[in-house]
Structures are given as structure tokens and as C-alpha cells.
PDB file of C-alpha atoms in Angstrom:
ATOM      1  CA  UNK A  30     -12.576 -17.191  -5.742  1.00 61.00           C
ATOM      2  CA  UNK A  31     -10.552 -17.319  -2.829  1.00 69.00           C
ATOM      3  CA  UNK A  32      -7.563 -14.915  -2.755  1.00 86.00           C
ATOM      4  CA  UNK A  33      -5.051 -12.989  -0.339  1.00 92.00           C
ATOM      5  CA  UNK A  34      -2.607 -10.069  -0.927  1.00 94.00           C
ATOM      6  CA  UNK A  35       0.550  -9.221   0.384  1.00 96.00           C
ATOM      7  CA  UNK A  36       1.109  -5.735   0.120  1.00 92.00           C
ATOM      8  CA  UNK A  37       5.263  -5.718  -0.262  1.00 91.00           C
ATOM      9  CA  UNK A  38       7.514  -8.188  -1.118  1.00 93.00           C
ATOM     10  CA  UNK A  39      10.295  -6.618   1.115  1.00 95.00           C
ATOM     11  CA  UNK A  40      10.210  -4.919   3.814  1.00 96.00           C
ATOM     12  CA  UNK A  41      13.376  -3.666   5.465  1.00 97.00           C
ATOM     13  CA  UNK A  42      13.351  -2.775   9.377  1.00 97.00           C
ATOM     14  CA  UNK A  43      15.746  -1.984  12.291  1.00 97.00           C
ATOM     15  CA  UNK A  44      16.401  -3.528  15.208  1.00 97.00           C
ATOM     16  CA  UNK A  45      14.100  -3.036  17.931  1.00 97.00           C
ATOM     17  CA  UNK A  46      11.530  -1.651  15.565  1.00 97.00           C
ATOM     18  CA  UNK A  47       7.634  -2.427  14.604  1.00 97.00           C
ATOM     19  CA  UNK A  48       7.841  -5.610  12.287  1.00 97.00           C
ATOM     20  CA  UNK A  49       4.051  -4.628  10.235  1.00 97.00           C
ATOM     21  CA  UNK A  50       3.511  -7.520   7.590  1.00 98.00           C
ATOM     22  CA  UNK A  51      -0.008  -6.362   5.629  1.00 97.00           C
ATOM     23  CA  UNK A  52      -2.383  -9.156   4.482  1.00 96.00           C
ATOM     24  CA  UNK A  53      -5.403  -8.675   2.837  1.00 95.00           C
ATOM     25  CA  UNK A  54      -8.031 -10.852   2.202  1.00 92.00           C
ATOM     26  CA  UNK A  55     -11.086 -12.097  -0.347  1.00 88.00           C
ATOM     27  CA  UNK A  56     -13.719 -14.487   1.192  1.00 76.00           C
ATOM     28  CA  UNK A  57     -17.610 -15.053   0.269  1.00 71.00           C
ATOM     29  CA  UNK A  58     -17.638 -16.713   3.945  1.00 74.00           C
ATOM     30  CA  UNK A  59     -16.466 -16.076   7.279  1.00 72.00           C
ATOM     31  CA  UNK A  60     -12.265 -17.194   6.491  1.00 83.00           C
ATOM     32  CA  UNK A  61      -9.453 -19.390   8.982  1.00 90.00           C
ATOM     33  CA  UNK A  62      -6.726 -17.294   8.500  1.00 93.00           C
ATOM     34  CA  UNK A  63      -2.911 -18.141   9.017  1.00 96.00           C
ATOM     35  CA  UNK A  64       0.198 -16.768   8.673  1.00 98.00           C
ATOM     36  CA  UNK A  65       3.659 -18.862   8.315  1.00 98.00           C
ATOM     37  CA  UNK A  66       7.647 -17.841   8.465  1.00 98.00           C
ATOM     38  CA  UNK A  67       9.784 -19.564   5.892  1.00 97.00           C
ATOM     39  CA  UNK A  68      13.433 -19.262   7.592  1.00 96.00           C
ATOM     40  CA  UNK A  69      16.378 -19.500   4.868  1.00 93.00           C
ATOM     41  CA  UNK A  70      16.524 -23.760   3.630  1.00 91.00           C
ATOM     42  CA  UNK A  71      14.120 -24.584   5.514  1.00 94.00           C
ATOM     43  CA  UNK A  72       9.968 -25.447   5.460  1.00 95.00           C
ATOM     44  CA  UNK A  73       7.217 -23.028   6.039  1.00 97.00           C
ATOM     45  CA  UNK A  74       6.590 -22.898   9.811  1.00 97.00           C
ATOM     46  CA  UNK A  75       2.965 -21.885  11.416  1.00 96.00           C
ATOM     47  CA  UNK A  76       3.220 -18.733  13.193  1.00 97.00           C
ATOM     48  CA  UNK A  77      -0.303 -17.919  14.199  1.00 96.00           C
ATOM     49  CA  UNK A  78      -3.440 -18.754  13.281  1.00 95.00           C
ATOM     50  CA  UNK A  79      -7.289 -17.133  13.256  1.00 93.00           C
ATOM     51  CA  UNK A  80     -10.288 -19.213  13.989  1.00 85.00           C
ATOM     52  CA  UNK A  81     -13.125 -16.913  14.731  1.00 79.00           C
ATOM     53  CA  UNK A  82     -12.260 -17.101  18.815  1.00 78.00           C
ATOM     54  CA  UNK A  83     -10.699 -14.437  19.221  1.00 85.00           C
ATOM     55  CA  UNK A  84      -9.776 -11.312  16.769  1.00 89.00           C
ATOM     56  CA  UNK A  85      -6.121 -10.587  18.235  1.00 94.00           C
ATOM     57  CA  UNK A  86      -3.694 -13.954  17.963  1.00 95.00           C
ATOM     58  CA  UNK A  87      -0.954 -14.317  19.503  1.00 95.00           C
ATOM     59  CA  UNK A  88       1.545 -16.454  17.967  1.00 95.00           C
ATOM     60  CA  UNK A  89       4.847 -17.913  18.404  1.00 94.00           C
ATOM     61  CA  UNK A  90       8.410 -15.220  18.713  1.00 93.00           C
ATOM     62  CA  UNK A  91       6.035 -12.400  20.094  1.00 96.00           C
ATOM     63  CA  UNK A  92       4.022 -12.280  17.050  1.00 97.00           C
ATOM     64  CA  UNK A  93       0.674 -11.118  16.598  1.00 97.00           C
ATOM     65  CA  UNK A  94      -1.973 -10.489  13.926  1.00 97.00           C
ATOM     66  CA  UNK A  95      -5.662  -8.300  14.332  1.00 95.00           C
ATOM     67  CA  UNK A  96      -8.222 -10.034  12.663  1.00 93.00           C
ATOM     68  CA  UNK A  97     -10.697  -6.814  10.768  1.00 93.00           C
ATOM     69  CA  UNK A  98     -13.455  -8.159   9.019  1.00 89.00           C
ATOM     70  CA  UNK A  99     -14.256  -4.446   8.153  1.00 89.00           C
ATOM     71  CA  UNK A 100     -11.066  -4.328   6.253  1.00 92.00           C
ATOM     72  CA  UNK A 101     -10.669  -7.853   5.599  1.00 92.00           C
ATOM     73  CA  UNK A 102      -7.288  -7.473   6.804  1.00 94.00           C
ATOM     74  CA  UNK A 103      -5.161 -10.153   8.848  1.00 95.00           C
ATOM     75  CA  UNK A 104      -1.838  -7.627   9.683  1.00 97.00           C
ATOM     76  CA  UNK A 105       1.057  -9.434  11.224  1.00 98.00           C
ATOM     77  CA  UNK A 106       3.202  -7.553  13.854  1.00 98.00           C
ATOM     78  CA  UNK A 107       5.647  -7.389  16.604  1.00 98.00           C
ATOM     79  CA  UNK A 108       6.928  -4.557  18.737  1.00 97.00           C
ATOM     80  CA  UNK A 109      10.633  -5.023  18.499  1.00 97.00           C
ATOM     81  CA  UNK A 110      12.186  -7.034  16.024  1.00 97.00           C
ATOM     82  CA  UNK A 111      15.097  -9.264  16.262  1.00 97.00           C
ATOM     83  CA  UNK A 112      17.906 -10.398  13.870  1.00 96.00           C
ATOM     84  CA  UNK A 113      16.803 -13.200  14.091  1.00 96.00           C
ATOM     85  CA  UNK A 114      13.251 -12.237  12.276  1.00 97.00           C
ATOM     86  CA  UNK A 115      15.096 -12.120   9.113  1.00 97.00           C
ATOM     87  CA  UNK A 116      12.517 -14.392   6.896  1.00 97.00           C
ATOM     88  CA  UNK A 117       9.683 -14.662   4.479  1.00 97.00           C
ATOM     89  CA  UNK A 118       6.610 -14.563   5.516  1.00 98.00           C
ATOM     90  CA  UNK A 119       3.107 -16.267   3.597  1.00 97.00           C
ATOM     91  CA  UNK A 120      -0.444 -15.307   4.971  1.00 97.00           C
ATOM     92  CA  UNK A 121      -2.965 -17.902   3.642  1.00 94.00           C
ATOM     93  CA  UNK A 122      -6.617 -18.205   4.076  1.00 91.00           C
ATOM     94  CA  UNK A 123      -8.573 -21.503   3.565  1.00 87.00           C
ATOM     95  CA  UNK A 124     -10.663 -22.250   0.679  1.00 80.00           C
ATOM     96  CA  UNK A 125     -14.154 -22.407   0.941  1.00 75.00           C
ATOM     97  CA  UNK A 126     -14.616 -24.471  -1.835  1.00 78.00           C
ATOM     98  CA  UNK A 127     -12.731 -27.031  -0.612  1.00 81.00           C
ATOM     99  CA  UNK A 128     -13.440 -29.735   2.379  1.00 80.00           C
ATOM    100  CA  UNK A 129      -9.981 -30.926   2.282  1.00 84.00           C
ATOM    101  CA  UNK A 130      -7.487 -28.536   4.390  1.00 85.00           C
ATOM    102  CA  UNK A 131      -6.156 -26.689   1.129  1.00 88.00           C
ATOM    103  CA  UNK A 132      -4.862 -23.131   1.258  1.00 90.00           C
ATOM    104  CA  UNK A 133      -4.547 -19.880  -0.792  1.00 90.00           C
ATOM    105  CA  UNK A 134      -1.200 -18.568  -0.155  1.00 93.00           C
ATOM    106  CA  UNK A 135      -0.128 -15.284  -0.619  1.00 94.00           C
ATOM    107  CA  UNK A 136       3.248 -14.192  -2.707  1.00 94.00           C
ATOM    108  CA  UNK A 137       5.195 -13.991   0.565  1.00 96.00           C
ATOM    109  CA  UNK A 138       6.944 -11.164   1.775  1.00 97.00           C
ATOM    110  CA  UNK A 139      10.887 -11.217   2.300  1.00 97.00           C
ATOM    111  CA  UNK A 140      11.749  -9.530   5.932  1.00 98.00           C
ATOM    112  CA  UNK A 141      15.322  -7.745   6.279  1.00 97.00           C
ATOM    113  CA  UNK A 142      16.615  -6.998   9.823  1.00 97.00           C
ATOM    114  CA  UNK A 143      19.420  -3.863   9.615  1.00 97.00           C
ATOM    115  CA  UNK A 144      21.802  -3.758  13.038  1.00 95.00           C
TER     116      UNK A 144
ATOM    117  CA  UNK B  21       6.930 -35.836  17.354  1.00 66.00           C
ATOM    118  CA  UNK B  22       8.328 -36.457  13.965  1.00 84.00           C
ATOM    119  CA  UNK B  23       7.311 -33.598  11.526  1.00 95.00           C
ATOM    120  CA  UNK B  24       6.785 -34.044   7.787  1.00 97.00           C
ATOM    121  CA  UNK B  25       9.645 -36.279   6.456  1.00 98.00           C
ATOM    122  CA  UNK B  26      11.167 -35.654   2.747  1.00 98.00           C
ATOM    123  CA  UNK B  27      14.278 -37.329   1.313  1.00 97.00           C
ATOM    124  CA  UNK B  28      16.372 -37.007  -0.259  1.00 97.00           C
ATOM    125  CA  UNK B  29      17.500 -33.469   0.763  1.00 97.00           C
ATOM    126  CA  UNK B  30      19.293 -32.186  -2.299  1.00 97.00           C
ATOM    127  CA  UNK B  31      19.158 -34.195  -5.244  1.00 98.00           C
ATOM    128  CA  UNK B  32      21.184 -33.039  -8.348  1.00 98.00           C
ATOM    129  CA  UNK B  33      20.799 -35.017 -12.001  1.00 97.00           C
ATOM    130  CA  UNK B  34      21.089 -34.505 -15.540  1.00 97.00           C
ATOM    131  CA  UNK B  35      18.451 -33.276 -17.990  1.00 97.00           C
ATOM    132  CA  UNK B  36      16.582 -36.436 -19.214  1.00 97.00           C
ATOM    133  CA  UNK B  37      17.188 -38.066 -16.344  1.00 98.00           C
ATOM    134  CA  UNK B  38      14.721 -39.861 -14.120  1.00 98.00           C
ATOM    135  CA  UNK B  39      13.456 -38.003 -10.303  1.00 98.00           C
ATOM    136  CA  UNK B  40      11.863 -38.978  -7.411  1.00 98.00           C
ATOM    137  CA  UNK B  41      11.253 -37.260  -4.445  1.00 98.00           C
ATOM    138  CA  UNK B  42       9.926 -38.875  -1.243  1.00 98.00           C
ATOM    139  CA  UNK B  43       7.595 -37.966   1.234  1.00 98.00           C
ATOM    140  CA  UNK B  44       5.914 -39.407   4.926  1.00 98.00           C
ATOM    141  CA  UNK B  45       3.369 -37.515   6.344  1.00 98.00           C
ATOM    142  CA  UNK B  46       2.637 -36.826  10.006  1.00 97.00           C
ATOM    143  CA  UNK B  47       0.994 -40.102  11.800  1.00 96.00           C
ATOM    144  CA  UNK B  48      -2.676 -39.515  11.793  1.00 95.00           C
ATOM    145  CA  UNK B  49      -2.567 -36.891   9.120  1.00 95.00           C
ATOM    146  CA  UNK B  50      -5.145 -37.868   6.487  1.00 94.00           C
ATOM    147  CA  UNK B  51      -4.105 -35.156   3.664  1.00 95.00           C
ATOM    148  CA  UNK B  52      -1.292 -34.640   1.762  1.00 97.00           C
ATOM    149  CA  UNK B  53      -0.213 -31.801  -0.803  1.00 97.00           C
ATOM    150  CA  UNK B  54       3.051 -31.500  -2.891  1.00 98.00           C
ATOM    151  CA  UNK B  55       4.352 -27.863  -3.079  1.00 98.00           C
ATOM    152  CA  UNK B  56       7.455 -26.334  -5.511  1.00 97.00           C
ATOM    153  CA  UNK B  57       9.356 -22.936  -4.959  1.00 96.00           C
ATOM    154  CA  UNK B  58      10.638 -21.140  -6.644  1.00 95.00           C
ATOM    155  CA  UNK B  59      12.177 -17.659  -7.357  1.00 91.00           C
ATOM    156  CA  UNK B  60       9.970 -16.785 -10.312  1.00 91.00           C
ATOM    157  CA  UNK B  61       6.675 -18.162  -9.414  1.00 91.00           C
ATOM    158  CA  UNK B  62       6.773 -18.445  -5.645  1.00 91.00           C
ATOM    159  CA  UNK B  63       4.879 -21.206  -3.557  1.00 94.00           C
ATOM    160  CA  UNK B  64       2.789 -23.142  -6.447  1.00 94.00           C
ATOM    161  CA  UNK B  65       0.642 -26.328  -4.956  1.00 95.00           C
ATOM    162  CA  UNK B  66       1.035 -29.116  -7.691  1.00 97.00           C
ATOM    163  CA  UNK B  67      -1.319 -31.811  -6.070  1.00 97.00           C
ATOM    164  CA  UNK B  68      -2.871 -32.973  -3.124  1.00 96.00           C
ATOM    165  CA  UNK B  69      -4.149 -36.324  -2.026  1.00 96.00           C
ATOM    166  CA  UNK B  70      -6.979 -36.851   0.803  1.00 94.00           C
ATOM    167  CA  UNK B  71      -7.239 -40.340   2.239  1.00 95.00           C
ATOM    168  CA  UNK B  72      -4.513 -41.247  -0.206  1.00 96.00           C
ATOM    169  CA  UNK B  73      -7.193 -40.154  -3.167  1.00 96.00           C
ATOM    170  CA  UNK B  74      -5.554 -37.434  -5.425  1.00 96.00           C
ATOM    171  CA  UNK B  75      -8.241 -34.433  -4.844  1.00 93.00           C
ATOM    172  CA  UNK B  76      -6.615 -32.190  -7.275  1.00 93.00           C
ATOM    173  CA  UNK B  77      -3.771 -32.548  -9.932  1.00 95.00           C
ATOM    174  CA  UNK B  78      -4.547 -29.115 -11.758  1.00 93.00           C
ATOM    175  CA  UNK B  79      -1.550 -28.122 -10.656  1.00 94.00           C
ATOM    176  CA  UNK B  80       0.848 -30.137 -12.040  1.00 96.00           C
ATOM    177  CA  UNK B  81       3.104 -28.634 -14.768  1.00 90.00           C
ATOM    178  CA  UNK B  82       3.084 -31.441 -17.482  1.00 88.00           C
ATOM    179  CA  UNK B  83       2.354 -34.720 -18.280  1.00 92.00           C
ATOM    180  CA  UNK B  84       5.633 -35.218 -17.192  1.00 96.00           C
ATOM    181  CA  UNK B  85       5.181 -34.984 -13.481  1.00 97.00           C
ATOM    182  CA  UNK B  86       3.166 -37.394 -11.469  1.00 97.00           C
ATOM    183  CA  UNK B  87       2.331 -38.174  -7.607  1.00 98.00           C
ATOM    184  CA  UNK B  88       0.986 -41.658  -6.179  1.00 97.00           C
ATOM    185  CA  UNK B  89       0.122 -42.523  -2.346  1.00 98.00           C
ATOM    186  CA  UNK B  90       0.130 -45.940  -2.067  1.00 97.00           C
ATOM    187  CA  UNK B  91      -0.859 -45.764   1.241  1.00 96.00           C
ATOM    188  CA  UNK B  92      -1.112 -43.212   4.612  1.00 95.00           C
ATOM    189  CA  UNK B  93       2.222 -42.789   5.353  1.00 96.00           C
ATOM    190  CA  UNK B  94       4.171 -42.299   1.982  1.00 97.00           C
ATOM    191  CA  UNK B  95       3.650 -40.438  -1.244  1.00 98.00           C
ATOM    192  CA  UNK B  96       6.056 -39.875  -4.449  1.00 98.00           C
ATOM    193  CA  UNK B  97       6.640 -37.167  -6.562  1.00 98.00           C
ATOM    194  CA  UNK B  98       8.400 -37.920  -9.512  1.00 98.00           C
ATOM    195  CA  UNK B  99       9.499 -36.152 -12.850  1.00 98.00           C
ATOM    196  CA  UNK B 100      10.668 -38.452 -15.928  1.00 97.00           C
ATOM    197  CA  UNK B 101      12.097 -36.996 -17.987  1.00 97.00           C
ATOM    198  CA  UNK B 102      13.570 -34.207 -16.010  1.00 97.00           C
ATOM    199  CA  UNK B 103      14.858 -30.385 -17.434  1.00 97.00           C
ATOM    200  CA  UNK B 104      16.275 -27.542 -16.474  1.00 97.00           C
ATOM    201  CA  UNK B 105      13.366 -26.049 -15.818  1.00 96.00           C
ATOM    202  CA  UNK B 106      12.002 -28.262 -13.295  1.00 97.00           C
ATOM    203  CA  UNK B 107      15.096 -26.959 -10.566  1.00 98.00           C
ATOM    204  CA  UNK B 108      13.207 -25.732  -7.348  1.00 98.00           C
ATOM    205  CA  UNK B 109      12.737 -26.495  -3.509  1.00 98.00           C
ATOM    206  CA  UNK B 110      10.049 -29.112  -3.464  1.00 98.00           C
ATOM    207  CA  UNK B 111       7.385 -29.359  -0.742  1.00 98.00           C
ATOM    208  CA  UNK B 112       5.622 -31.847   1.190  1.00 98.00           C
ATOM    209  CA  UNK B 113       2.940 -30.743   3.470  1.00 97.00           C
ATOM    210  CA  UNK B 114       0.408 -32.611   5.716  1.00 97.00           C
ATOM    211  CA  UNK B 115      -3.005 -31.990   7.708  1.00 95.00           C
ATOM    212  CA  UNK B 116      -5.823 -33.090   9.343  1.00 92.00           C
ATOM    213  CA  UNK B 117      -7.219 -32.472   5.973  1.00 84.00           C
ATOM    214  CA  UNK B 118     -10.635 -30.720   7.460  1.00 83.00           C
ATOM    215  CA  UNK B 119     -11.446 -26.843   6.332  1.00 82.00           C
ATOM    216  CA  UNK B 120      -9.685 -24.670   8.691  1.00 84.00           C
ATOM    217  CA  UNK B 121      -6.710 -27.085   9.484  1.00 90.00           C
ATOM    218  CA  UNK B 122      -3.445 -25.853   9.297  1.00 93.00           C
ATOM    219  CA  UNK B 123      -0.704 -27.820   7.263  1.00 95.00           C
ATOM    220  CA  UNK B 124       2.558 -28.849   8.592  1.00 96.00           C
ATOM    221  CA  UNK B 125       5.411 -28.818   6.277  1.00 97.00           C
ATOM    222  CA  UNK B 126       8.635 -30.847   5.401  1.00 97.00           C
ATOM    223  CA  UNK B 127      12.050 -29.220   4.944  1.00 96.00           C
ATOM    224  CA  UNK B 128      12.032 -29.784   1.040  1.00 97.00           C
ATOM    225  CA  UNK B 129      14.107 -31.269  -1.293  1.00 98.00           C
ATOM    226  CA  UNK B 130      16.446 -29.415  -3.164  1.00 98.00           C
ATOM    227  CA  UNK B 131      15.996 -30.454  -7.001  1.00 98.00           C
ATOM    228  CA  UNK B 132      18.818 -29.035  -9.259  1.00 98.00           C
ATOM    229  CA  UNK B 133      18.727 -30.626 -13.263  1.00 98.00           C
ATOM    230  CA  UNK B 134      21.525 -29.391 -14.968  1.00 97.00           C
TER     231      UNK B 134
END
């Protein structure tokens, strides 16, 4: 079955430090990976997504995430993060056993921003 | 372009009482899945409809809840009778409903059942 893992459910950083968000996944087949920012009260918002073009994606908020199939990792980053950062973040994967659009999400992982 | 749309916002009732929560997809969008949040459990998908055909309901807590799309442009969640329990940010999401699509969703409604 289709699965992904968050490693941490908080992370605290500075600002103007490396933002690293870890996502891991399990897929029998080659995976569309995405990654989405939940800001407080509101919906989940796509921030990037993988499609097999390219393994670096660049997303919205100078985001990016490195696709490793040797890992089967889909790590989330930015250089220098903002106050503004402050969110949750889900990675997801699509399921292969389904023809429909549905996705695994992972347990999310709470971002803190300290001044 | 309007998003997702989901109304009401916050809706607050009494245990027993009857819910429904409201939900138009994005124009064109041809799948639609219902979402609930919360603290405990996280993100859980409940059910999702494609071409207004429910897919999969495994999701759905109890007999109590149910979800109907009458057509492309509107679905319902509702809960009857409601508890305590039920209390949560629910979802609405949308998509081109193909493998590999991304979903698009709605800002939630607030459910609190005191």
C-alpha cells in the first residue's frame, strides 16, 4: 500500500535559517509527489509538486523539494525562512491503486518561526 | 477564479441535532472528496465522489454520516444525529480527478457540537 512519512511533527527554526521538512515515501510505481502548507484557519494550499520532469521543484514562497528515488525521499526546503512560514505542512503522494486523483497524506508537520 | 466554496464557515449546534455542511467544487473539476481535521487524528478523507459517483465511503465514521452529489457543482455532507465527538474542521477538496492531479481545497467549515 501506498504510504508517506513525515519525520517530525514540529520543527522549530530561526529567522533567516534552512526550513528542511523530511518526507519519505512507499510506492510499487514511479509516484506524483506533492507537498501543501496549511496556514492557521485556513485550507491546505499546493506548494509544489513532482511529476517525473524534473527532480528539483521549485514551488511557490522560495520553496523547493529534491526528488531521490534512491532514498525515496521528497525533502522540502528553503534557504531563509520567514515569519511568515509559520504553518503545517502535508507531503502526499498519489495512489496507484486509484484512477481517481486521491492522495495519501502524511501526518503533517507543524513549522515554528523564533525572531 | 473561484476556489473550492464551503458554507457555512463555523457552524455550532447541540448534540442530537441535525448538520449539514455545503460544498461547490471548482468549474470543470470532475472529483470531489470530503476531508475532517482534527487534533487527534489529523487529515482523515471520509469520501470521495468522481463524476458525482461516490468512489469510496470507507471512510466515513458511522452510519451516521452521509455525502450525496446531486450534480457537478454541489455536494453535502451531513451528520444526523450529531455528538460531541464529531467537532472538527471539515474539508472539501476538488480535482481533475485523473492520477497525478493535484486537489484544490476549500477553507473548511468549522463544526463545534456541544
Amino acid at each position: 500500500a501506498q504510504s508517506v512519512t513525515q519525520l517530525g511533527s514540529h520543527v522549530s527554526v530561526s529567522e533567516g535559517a534552512l526550513v528542511l521538512l523530511r518526507c519519505n515515501y512507499s510506492s510499487s510505481v514511479p509516484p506524483y509527489l506533492f507537498w501543501y502548507v496549511q496556514y492557521p484557519n485556513q485550507g491546505l494550499q499546493l506548494l509544489l509538486k513532482y511529476t517525473s520532469a524534473a527532480t528539483l521543484v521549485k514551488g511557490i514562497n522560495g520553496f523547493e523539494a529534491e526528488f531521490k528515488k534512491s532514498e525515496t525521499s521528497f525533502h522540502l526546503t528553503k534557504p531563509s525562512a520567514h515569519m511568515r512560514d509559520a504553518a503545517e505542512y502535508f507531503c502526499a503522494v498519489s495512489d496507484p491503486t486509484d484512477s481517481w486523483g486521491k492522495l495519501q497524506f502524511g501526518a503533517g508537520t507543524q513549522v515554528v518561526v523564533t525572531p | 477564479d473561484a476556489g473550492v466554496i464551503q458554507s457555512p464557515r463555523h457552524e455550532v449546534t447541540e448534540m442530537g441535532q441535525e448538520v449539514t455542511l455545503r460544498c461547490k467544487p471548482i468549474s470543470g473539476h470532475n472529483s470531489l472528496f470530503w476531508y475532517r481535521q482534527t487534533m487527534m487524528r489529523g487529515l482523515e478523507l471520509l469520501i470521495y465522489f468522481n463524476n458525482n459517483v461516490p468512489i469510496d465511503d470507507s471512510g466515513m465514521p458511522e452510519d451516521r454520516f452521509s455525502a450525496k452529489m446531486p450534480n457537478a457543482s454541489f455536494s453535502t455532507l451531513k451528520i444526523q444525529p450529531s455528538e460531541p465527538r464529531d467537532s472538527a474542521v471539515y474539508f472539501c477538496a476538488s480535482s481533475l480527478g485523473l492520477y497525478g492531479n493535484e486537489q484544490y481545497f476549500g477553507p473548511g467549515t468549522r463544526l463545534t457540537v456541544t
